[in-house]
C-alpha atoms as one frame of an Amber mdcrd trajectory, in Angstrom:
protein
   0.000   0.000   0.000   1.573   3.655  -1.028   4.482   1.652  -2.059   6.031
   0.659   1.511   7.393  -2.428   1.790   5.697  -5.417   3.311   7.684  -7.814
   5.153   6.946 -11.398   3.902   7.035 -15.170   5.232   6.104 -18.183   4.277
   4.343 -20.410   6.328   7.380 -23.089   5.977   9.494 -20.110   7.132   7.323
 -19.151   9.933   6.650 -22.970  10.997  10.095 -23.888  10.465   8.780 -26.758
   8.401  11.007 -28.168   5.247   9.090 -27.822   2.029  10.726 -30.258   0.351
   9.157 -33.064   2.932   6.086 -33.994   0.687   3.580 -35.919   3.249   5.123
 -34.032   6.403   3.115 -30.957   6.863  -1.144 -30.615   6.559  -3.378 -27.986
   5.944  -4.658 -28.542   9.492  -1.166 -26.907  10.263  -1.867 -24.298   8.066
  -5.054 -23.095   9.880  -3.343 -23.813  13.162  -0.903 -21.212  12.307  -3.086
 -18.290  11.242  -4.780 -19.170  14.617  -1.969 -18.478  16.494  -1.252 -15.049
  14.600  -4.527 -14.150  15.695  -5.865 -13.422  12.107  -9.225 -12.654  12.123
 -11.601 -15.823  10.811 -11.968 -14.480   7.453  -8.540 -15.263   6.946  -8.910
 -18.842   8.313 -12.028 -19.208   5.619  -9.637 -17.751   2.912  -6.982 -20.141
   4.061  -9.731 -22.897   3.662 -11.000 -21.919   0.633  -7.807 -21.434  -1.543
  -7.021 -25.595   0.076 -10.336 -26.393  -1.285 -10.076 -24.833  -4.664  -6.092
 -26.690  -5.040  -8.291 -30.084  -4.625 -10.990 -29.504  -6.671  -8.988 -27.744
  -9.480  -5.873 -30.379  -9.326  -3.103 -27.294  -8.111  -1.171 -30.374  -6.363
   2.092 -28.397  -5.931   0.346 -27.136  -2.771   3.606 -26.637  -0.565   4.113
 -25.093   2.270   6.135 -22.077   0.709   2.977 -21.554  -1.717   1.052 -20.021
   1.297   2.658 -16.532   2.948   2.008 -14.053   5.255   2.665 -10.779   5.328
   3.607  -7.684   8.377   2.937  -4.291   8.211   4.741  -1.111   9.575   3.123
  -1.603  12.850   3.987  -5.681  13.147   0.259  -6.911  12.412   0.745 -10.136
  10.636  -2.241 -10.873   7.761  -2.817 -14.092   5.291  -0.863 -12.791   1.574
  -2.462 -12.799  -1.328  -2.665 -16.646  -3.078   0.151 -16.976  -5.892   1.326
 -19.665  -7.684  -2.149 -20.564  -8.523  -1.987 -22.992 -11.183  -3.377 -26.289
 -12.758  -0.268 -28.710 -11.887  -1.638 -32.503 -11.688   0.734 -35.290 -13.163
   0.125 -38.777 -12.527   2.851 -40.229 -13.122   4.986 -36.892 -11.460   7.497
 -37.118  -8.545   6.350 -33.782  -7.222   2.469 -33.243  -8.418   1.240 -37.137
  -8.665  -0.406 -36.335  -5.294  -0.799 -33.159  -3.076   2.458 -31.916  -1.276
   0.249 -30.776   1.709  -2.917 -33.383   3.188  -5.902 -32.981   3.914  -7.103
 -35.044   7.012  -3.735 -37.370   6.887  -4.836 -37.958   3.200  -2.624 -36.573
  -0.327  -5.674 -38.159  -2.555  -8.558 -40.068  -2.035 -10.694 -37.048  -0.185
 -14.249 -37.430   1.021 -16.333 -33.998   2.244 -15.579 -35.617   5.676 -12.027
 -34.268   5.123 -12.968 -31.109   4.454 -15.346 -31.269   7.697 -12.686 -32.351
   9.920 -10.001 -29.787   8.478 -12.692 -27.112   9.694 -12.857 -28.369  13.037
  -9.476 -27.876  13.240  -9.942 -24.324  12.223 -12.514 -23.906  14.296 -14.973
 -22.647  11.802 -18.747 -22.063  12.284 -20.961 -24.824  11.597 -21.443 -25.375
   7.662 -19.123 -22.439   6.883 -16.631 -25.373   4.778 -19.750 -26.830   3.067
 -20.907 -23.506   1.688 -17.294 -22.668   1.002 -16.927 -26.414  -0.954 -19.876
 -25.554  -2.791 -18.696 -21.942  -4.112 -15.633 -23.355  -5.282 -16.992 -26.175
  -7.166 -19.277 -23.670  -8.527 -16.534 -21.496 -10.084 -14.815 -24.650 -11.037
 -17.466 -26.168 -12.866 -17.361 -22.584 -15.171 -14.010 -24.140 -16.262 -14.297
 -24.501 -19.807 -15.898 -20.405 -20.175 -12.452 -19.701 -18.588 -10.879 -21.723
 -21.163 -12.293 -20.408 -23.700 -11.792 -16.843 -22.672  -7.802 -17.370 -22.754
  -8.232 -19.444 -25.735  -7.103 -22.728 -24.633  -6.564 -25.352 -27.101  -9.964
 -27.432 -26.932  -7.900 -30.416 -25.737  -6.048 -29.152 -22.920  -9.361 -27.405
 -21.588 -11.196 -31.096 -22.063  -7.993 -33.171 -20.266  -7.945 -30.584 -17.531
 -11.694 -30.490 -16.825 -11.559 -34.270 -16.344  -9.261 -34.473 -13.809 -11.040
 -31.479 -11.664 -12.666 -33.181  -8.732 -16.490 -31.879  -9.278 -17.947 -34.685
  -6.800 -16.542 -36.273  -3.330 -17.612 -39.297  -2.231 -19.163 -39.124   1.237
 -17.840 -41.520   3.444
């Protein structure tokens, strides 16, 4: 803001947590950290959302240096904008075969249970990470008008849209 400079971590910074230890750190930790900066819920709900929309849309290099916080002149830590946003699924890919972060102990194979227990962990109202699921899918479902917009060859925007993950299983 007015140009000053904004001093920046990243959560495997603040946490102290190795991001190259796919498997070792959750997005339960995540949350737990934005709780203990004392951000205000609407930045545990952002938090929760931008996990939910990495699922859903397949952004499985979901690291712990892909989420950041930022401090202002007067020390007041607040969630950073998302970056690195980006379709990156691979099956057969060292790095983006599964998710680097999990989701209720899991890297794949999510239920909406998952995403019920993560906002426990958050602490989030009651049905706050169902209507958040549901917005996301939403948007993702719109896929192919975003596609088309940035002219995506027809077969990338057709492979992509089938590996988006439109409908958990409950469990």
């Amino acid at each position: 803001p007015g140009g000053a400079k904004l001093h920046m971590q990243s959560l495997g910074a603040l946490a102290h947590f190795d991001f190259n230890q796919a498997n070792a750190y959750a997005y339960e930790q995540a949350l737990l950290t934005i709780r203990q900066l004392r951000l205000p819920m609407a930045a545990v709900e952002e938090q929760f959302r931008r996990m939910v929309f990495n699922i859903v849309a397949r952004n499985q290099d979901d690291h712990v240096k892909n989420i950041a916080f930022l401090m202002n002149q007067q020390g007041e830590w607040s969630l950073a904008p998302a970056f690195d946003v980006t379709y990156s699924y691979n099956p057969s890919g060292s790095w983006t075969a599964t998710h680097q972060m999990t989701l209720n102990g899991k890297r794949d194979g999510f239920t909406r249970e998952d995403f019920a227990a993560c906002s426990k962990a958050g602490l989030m109202k009651r049905g706050r990470a169902a209507a958040i699921h549901e917005e996301v899918q939403a948007a993702v479902k719109r896929w192919p008008e975003f596609a088309a917009e940035a002219r995506l060859a027809d077969d990338w925007r057709d492979m992509i849209r089938k590996t988006h993950r439109l409908s958990l299983p409950k469990p």
